[in-house]
Short mmCIF file of C-alpha atoms in Angstrom, two decimals:
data_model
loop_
_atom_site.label_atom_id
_atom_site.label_comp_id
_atom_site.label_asym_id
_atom_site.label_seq_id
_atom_site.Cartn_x
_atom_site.Cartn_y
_atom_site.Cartn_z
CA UNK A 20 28.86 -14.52 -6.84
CA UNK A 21 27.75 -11.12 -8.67
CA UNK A 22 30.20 -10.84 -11.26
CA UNK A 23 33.34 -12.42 -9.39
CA UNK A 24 34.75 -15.59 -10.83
CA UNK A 25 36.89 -17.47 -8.15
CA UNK A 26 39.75 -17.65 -10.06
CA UNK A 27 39.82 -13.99 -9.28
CA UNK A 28 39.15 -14.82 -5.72
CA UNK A 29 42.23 -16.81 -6.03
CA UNK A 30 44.21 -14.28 -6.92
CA UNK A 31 43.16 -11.85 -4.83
CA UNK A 32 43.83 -13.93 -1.84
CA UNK A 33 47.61 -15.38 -3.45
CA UNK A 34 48.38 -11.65 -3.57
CA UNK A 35 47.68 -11.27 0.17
CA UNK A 36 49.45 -14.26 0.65
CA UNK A 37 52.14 -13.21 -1.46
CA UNK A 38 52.76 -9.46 0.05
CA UNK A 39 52.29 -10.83 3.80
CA UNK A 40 54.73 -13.39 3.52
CA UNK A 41 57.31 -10.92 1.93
CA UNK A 42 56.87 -8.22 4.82
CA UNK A 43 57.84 -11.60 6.79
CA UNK A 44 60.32 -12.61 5.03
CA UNK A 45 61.94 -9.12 4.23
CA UNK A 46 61.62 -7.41 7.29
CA UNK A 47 60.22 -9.28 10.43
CA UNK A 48 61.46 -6.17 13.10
CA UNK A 49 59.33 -4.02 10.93
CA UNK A 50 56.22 -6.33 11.20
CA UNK A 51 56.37 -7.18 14.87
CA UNK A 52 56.60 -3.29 16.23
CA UNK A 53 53.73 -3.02 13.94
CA UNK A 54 51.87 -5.59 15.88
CA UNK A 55 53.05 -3.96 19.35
CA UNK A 56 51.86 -0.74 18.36
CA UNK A 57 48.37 -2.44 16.63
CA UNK A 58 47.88 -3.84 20.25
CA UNK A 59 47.98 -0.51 22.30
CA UNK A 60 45.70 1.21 19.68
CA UNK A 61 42.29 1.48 21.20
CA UNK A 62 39.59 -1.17 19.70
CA UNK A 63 37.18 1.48 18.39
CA UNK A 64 40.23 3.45 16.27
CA UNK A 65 41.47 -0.41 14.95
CA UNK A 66 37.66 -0.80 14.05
CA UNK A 67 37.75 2.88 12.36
CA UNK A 68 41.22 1.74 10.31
CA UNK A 69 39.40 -1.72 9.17
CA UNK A 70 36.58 -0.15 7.73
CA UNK A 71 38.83 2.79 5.68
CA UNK A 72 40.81 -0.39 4.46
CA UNK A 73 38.10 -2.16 3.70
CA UNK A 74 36.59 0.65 1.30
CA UNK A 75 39.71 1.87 -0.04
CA UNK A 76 40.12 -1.97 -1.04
CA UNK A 77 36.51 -2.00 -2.33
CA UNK A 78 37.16 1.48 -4.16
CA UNK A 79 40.53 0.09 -5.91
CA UNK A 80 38.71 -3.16 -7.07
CA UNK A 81 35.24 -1.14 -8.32
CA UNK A 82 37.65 1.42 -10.15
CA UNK A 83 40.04 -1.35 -11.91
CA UNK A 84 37.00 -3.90 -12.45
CA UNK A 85 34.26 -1.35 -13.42
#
């Protein structure tokens, strides 16, 4: 991989891990009406919101990593 070692893979997806299993864990209400509302939302604005995650994640990784 272009300057990624997997150990920071790793990391990166233990984070996820870590954050999704506290919204669980901390407050499940919160994280199922999320879900409810996710599944009226059209596909094409769900689509929209993936890819501005996805850059904004790409964009926070470029600008700590360099």
């Amino acid at each position: 991989m272009i300057g990624i070692e997997w150990t920071d893979l790793g990391v990166a997806l233990g984070l996820v891990l870590a954050i999704e299993g506290a919204a669980y864990a901390l407050v499940p209400d919160l994280v199922r009406r999320m879900y409810a509302t996710l599944l009226m939302e059209p596909v094409p604005r769900l689509r929209i919101m993936g890819a501005v995650a996805l850059a904004l994640g790409v964009l926070i990784v470029w600008a700590i990593r360099g």
